[in-house]
Coordinates of C-alpha atoms and ligand atoms in Angstrom, one line a residue:
X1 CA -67.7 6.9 2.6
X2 CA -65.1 9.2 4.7
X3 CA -66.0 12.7 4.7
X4 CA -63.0 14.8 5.6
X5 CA -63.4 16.2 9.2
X6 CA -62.9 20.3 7.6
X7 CA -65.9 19.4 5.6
X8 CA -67.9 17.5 8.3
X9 CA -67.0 20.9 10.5
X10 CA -68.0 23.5 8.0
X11 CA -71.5 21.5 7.3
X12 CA -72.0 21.7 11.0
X13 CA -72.0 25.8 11.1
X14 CA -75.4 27.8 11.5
X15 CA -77.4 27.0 8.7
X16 CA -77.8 30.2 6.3
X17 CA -80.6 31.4 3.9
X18 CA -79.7 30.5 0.6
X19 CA -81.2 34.0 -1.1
X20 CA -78.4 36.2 0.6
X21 CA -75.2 37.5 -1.0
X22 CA -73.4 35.1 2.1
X23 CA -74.8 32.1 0.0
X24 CA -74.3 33.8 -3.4
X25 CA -70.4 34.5 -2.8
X26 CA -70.1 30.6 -1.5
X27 CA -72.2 29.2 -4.8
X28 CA -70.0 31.8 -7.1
X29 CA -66.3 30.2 -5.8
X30 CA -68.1 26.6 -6.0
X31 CA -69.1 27.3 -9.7
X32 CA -65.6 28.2 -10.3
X33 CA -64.2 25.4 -8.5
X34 CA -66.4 22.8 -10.5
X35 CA -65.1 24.6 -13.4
X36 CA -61.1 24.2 -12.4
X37 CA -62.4 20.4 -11.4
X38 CA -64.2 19.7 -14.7
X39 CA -61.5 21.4 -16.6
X40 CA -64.1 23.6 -18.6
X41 CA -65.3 26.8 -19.4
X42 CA -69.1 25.7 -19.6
X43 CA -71.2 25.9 -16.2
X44 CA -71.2 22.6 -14.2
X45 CA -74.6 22.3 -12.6
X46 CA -75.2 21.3 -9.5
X47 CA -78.4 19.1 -8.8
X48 CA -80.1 18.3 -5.4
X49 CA -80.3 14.6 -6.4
X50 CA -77.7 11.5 -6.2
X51 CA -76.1 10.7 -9.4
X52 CA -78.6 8.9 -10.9
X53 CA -80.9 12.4 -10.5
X54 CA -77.9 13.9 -13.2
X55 CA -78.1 10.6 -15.6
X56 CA -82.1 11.4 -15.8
X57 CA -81.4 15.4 -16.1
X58 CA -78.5 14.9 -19.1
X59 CA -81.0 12.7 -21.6
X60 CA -84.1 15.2 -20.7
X61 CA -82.1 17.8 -21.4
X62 CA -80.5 16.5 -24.9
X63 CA -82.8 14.4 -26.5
X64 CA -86.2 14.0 -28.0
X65 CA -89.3 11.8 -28.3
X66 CA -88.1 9.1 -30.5
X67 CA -84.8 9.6 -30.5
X68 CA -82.6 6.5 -31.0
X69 CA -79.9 5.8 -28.1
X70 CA -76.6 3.9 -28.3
X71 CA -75.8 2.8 -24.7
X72 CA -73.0 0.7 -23.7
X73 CA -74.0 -1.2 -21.2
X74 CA -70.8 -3.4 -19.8
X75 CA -72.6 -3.6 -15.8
X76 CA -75.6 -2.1 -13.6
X77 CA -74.7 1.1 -14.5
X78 CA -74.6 0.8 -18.5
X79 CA -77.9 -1.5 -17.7
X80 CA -79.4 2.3 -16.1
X81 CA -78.3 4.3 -18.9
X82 CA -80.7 1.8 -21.1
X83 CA -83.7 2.4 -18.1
X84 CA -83.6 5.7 -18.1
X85 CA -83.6 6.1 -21.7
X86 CA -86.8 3.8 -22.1
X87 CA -88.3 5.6 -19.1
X88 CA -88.0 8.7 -21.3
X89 CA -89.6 6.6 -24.3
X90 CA -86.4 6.8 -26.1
X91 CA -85.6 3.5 -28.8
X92 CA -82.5 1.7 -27.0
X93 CA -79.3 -0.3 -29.2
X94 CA -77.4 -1.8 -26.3
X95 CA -73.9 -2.4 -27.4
X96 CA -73.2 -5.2 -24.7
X97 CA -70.4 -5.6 -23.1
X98 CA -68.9 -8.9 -21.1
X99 CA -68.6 -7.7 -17.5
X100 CA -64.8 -7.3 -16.5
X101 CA -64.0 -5.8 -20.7
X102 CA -64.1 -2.2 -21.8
X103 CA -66.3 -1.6 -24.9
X104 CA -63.8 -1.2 -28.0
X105 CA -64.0 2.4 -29.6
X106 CA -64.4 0.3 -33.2
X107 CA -67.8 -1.0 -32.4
X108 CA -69.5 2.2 -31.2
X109 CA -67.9 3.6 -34.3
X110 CA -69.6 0.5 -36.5
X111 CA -72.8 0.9 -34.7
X112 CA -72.8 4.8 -35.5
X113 CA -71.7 4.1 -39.0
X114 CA -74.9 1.6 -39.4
X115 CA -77.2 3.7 -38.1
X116 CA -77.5 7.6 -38.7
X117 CA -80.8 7.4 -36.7
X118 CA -78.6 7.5 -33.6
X119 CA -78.4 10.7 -31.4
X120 CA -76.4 9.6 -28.7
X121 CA -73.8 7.9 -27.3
X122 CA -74.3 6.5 -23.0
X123 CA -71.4 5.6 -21.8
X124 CA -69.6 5.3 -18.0
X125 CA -66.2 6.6 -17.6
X126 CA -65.9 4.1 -14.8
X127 CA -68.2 1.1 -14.6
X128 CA -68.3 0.5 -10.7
X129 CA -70.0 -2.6 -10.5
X130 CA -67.1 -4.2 -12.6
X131 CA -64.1 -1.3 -11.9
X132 CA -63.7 -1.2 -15.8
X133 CA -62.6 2.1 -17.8
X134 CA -64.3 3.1 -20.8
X135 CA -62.0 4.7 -23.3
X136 CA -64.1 7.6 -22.5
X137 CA -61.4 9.7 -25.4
X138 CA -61.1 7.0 -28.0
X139 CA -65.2 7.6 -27.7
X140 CA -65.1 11.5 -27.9
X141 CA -62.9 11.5 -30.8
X142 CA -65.6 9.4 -33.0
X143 CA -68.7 11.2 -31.6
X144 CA -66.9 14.8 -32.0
X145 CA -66.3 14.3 -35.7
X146 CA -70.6 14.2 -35.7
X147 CA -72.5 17.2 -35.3
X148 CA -75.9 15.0 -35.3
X149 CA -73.9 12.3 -32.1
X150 CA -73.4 13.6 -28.6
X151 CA -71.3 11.8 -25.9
X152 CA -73.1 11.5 -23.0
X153 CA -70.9 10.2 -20.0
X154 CA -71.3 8.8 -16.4
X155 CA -68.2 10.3 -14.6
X156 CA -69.7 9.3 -11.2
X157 CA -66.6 7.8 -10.2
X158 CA -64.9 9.3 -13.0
X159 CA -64.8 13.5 -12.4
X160 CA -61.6 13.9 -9.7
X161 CA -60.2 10.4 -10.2
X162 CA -58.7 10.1 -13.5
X163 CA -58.6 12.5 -16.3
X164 CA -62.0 13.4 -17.9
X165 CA -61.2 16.9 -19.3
X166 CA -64.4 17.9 -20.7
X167 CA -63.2 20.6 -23.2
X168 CA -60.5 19.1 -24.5
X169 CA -61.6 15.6 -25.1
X170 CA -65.0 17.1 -26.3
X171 CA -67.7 15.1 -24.2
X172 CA -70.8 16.5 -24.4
X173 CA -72.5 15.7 -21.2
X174 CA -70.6 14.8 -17.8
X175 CA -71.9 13.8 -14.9
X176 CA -70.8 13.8 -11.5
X177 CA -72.0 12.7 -8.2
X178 CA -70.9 14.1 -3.9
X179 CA -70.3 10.9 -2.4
X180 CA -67.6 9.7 -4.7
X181 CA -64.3 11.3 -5.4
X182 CA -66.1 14.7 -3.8
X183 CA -65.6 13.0 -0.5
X184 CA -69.1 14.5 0.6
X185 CA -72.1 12.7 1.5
X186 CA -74.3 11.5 -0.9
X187 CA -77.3 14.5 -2.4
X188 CA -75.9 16.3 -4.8
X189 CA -75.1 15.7 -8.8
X190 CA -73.5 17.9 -11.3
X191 CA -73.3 17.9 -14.9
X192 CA -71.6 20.3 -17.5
X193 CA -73.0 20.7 -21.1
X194 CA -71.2 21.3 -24.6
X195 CA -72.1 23.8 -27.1
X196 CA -73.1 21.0 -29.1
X197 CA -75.5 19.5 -26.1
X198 CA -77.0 22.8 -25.5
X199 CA -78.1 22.7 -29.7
X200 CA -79.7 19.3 -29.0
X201 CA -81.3 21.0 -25.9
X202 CA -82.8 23.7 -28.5
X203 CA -84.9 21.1 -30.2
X204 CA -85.4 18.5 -27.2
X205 CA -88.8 17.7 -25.9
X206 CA -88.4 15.5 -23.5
X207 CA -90.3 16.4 -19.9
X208 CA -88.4 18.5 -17.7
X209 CA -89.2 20.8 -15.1
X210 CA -87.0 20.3 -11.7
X211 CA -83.8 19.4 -13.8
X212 CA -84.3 21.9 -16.7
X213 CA -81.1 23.3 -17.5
X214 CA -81.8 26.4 -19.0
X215 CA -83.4 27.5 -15.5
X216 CA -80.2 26.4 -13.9
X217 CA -78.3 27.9 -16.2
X218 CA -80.2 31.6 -15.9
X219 CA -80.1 30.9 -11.9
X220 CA -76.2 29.4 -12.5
X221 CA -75.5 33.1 -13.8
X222 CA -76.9 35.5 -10.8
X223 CA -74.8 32.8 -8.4
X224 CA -78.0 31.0 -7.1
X225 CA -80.3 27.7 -8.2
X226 CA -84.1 28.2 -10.0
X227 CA -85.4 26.1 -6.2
X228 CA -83.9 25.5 -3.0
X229 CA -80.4 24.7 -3.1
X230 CA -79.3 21.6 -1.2
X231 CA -77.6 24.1 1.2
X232 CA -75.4 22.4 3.7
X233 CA -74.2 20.3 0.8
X234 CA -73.0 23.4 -1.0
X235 CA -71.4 24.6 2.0
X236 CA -69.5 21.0 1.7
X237 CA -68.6 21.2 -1.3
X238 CA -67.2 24.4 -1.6
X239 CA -64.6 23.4 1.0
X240 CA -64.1 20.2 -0.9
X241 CA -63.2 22.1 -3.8
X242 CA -60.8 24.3 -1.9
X243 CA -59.1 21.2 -0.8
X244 CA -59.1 20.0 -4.4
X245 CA -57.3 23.1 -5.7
X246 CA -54.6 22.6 -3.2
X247 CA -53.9 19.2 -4.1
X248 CA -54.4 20.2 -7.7
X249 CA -56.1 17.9 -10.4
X250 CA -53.1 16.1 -11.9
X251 CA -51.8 15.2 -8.2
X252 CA -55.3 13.9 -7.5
X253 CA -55.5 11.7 -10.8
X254 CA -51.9 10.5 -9.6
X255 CA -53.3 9.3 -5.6
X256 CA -55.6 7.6 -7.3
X257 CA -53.6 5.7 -10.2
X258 CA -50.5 4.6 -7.2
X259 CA -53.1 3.8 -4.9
X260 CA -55.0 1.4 -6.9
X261 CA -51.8 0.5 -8.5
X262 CA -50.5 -0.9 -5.1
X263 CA -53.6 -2.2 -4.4
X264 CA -53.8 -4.5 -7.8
X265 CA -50.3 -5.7 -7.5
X266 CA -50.5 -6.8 -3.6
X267 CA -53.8 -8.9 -4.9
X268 CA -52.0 -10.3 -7.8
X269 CA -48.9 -10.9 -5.3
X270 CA -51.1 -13.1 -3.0
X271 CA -52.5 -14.7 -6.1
X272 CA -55.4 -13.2 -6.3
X273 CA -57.0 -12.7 -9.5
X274 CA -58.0 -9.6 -10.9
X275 CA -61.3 -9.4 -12.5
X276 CA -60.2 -6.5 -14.7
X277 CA -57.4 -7.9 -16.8
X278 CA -56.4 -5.0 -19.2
X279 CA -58.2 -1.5 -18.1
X280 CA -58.8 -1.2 -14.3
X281 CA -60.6 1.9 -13.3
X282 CA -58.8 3.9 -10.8
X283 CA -61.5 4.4 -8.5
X284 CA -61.8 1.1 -7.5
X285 CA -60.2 -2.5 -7.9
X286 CA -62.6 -5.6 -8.3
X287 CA -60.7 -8.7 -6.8
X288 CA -62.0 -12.2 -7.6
X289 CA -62.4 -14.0 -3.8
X290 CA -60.6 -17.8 -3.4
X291 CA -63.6 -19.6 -5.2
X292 CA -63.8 -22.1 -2.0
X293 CA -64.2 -19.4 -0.1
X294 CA -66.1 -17.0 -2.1
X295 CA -66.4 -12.9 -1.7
X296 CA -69.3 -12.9 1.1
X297 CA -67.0 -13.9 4.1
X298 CA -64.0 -11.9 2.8
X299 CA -66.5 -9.1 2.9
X300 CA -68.1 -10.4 6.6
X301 CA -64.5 -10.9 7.9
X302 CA -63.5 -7.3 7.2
X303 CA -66.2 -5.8 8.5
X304 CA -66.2 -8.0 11.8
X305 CA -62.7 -8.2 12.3
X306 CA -61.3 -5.1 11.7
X307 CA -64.3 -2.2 10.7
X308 CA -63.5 -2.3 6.9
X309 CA -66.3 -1.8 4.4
X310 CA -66.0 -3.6 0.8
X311 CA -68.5 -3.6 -1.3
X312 CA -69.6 -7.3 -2.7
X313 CA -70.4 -8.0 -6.9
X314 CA -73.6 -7.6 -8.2
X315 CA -76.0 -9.7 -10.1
X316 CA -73.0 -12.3 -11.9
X317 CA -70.5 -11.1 -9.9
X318 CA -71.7 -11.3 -6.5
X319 CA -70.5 -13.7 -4.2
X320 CA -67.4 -13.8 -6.6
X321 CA -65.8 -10.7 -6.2
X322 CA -65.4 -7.6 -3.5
X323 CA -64.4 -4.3 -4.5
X324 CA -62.3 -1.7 -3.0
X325 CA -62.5 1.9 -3.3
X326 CA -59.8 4.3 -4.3
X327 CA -62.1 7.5 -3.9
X328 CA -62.7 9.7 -1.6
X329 CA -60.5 10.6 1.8
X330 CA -58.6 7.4 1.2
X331 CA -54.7 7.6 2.1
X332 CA -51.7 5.7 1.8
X333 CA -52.0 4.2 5.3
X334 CA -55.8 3.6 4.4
X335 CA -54.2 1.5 1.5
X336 CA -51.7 -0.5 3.6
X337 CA -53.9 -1.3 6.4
X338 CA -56.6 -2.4 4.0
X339 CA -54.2 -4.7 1.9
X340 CA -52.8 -6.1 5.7
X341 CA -56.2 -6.7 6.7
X342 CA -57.0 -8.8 3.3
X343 CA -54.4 -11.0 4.1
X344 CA -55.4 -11.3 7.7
X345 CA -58.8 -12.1 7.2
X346 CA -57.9 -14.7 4.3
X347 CA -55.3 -16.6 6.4
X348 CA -57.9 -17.0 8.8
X349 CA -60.4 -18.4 6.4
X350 CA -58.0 -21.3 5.2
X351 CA -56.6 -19.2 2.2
X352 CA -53.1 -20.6 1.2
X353 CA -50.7 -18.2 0.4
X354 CA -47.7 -16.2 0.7
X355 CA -48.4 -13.9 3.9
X356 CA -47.1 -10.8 3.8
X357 CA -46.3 -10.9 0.0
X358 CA -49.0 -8.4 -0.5
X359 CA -48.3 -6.0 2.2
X360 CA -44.5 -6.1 1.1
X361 CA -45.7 -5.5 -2.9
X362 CA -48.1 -2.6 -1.8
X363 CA -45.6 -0.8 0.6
X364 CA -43.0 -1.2 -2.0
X365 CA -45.0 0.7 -4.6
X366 CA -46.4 3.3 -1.8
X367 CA -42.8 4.3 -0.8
X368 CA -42.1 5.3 -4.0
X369 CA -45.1 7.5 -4.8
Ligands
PLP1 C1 -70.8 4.8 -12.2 C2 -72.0 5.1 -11.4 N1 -73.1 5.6 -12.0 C3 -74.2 5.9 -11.3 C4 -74.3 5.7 -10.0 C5 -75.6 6.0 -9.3 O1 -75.5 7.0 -8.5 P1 -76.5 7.3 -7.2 O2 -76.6 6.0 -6.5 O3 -75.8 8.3 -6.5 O4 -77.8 7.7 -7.8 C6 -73.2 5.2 -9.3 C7 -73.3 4.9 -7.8 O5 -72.6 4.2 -7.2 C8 -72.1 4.9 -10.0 O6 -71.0 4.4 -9.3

């Protein structure tokens, strides 16, 4: 993951104590900024803990011994949303999903209808081991009309990448994570709360202590965290966030829709198949590897040949298809030379095809952006 060198510079400065008013100001403008980034008026939490730290922190917070879960669980992160709940000793319906497919709105709808027992809704806004998009706002717009439902979503590689607005689309629980579309490296978590989510969080009694929200809420308030903020992360991010503003949120979403747009239709212009046929995530594209050749030596051959990392499938899909990342400092030139380097490495491992087809497709779209 490239962390912009401003960033890397300002995480290199003199450490400083995180109970002065030199830390407070910094934490106050990175509250704000999480706001402007989260499009809400609700606090956005940051967490000393990677992403999966903020999935654990938004069930303990919301829901109760016994509670009934609906996750959707589509790949390994929709499978973690189900751990985490049964780790917490909640009951688990997983609305399964064929890897590569989005769930359809209509069946968490139906499952909700079924069952009244149901508190919440798990969901990822992007699944990254497939580089699906869950309607995430089909799914607030069922959940919202319940006062007894909350949306709880994974916007790990969701917040900063496409549209997630938390206010308006009415989720309940976002979470975030540094080493995605926050271009920092990995440590820190954040998650906002609704007003409904902080009614669940009234009546919840599920352990917390480190993650307790209504500490980091009181803390939130006076600019500081209950324990030891992750310091030099903070620092990080607060420069991220400045970076964000200037870009603005809308141009953001836009880098990463062309990006992944040029990226999709070089693959598909070298006859590659996509393994997301109708709703690609933005953060990343998941490209089915030549079977004869198969996704490990695509993978080997980047990384050898030319210093690229690509991340293989998991469980099903490894071996089958690589995926390439959107997020983060990734630019148009990043894009080009990645898409060259695909077809490089496949014409040297036997793949027939038009050379330079993709390159052409992906600096066609890129010249318009
Ligand atoms: C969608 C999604 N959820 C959860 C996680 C887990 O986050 P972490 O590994 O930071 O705990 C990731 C990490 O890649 C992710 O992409």
């Amino acid at each position: 993951m490239a962390v912009p060198s401003e960033v890397l510079i300002e995480m290199a400065k003199p450490i400083i104590h995180h109970r002065t008013s030199e830390f407070e100001e910094i934490f106050a403008e990175v509250r704000e900024g999480l706001k402007y980034i989260y499009d809400t008026t609700q606090e956005v939490f940051i967490l000393a803990a990677s992403g999966t730290g903020a999935m654990e922190a938004a069930i303990a917070n919301t829901l109760s011994r016994g509670d009934k879960a609906l996750v959707v669980n589509g790949g390994k992160f929709g499978e973690r949303w189900g751990k985490i709940c049964r780790a917490y000793g909640l009951e688990v319906e997983e609305l399964m999903v064929e890897w590569g497919h989005a769930v359809d709105p209509a069946d968490i709808k139906k499952a909700l209808d079924k069952d009244s027992s149901i508190k919440a809704v798990l969901v990822q806004a992007s699944e990254t081991s497939t580089g699906v998009m869950h309607p995430t706002k089909e799914i607030a717009e069922i959940t919202g009309k319940r006062d007894d439902v909350i949306l709880i979503v994974d916007g790990i590689t969701g917040v900063g990448v496409f549209p997630l607005p938390f206010d308006e689309y009415g989720i309940d629980v976002l979470v975030g994570g540094s080493q995605k579309a926050f271009m920092l490296p990995p440590g820190l978590s954040f998650a906002a709360m609704s007003e409904k989510a902080w009614k669940f969080n009234e009546t919840s009694d599920l352990p917390k202590f480190y993650f307790d929200f209504k500490a980091a809420l009181k803390s939130a308030e006076k600019n500081t965290t209950p324990y030891t903020p992750a310091v030099t992360l903070v620092i990080g991010l607060a420069e991220v966030l400045k970076m964000f503003r200037e870009e603005g949120r809308e141009n953001m979403h836009k880098r990463h829709a062309t990006l992944s747009l040029a990226v999709r239709e070089a693959m598909k212009a070298i006859g590659l198949e996509l393994y997301v046929k109708d709703t690609p995530s933005t953060a990343l594209t998941t490209i089915v590897a030549p079977p004869e050749i198969g996704s490990g030596k695509v993978i080997k051959a980047l990384s050898e040949e030319f210093g690229i990392t690509v991340a293989n499938g998991q469980d099903q899909a490894k071996g089958v298809i690589f995926r390439v990342s959107h997020i983060g400092d990734i630019s148009k030139t990043d894009t080009l030379t990645m898409v060259a380097a695909i077809e490089s490495v496949l014409n040297g491992l036997g793949y027939k095809f038009d050379f330079g087809a993709g390159t052409k497709k992906a600096s066609e779209i890129l010249s318009k952006a």
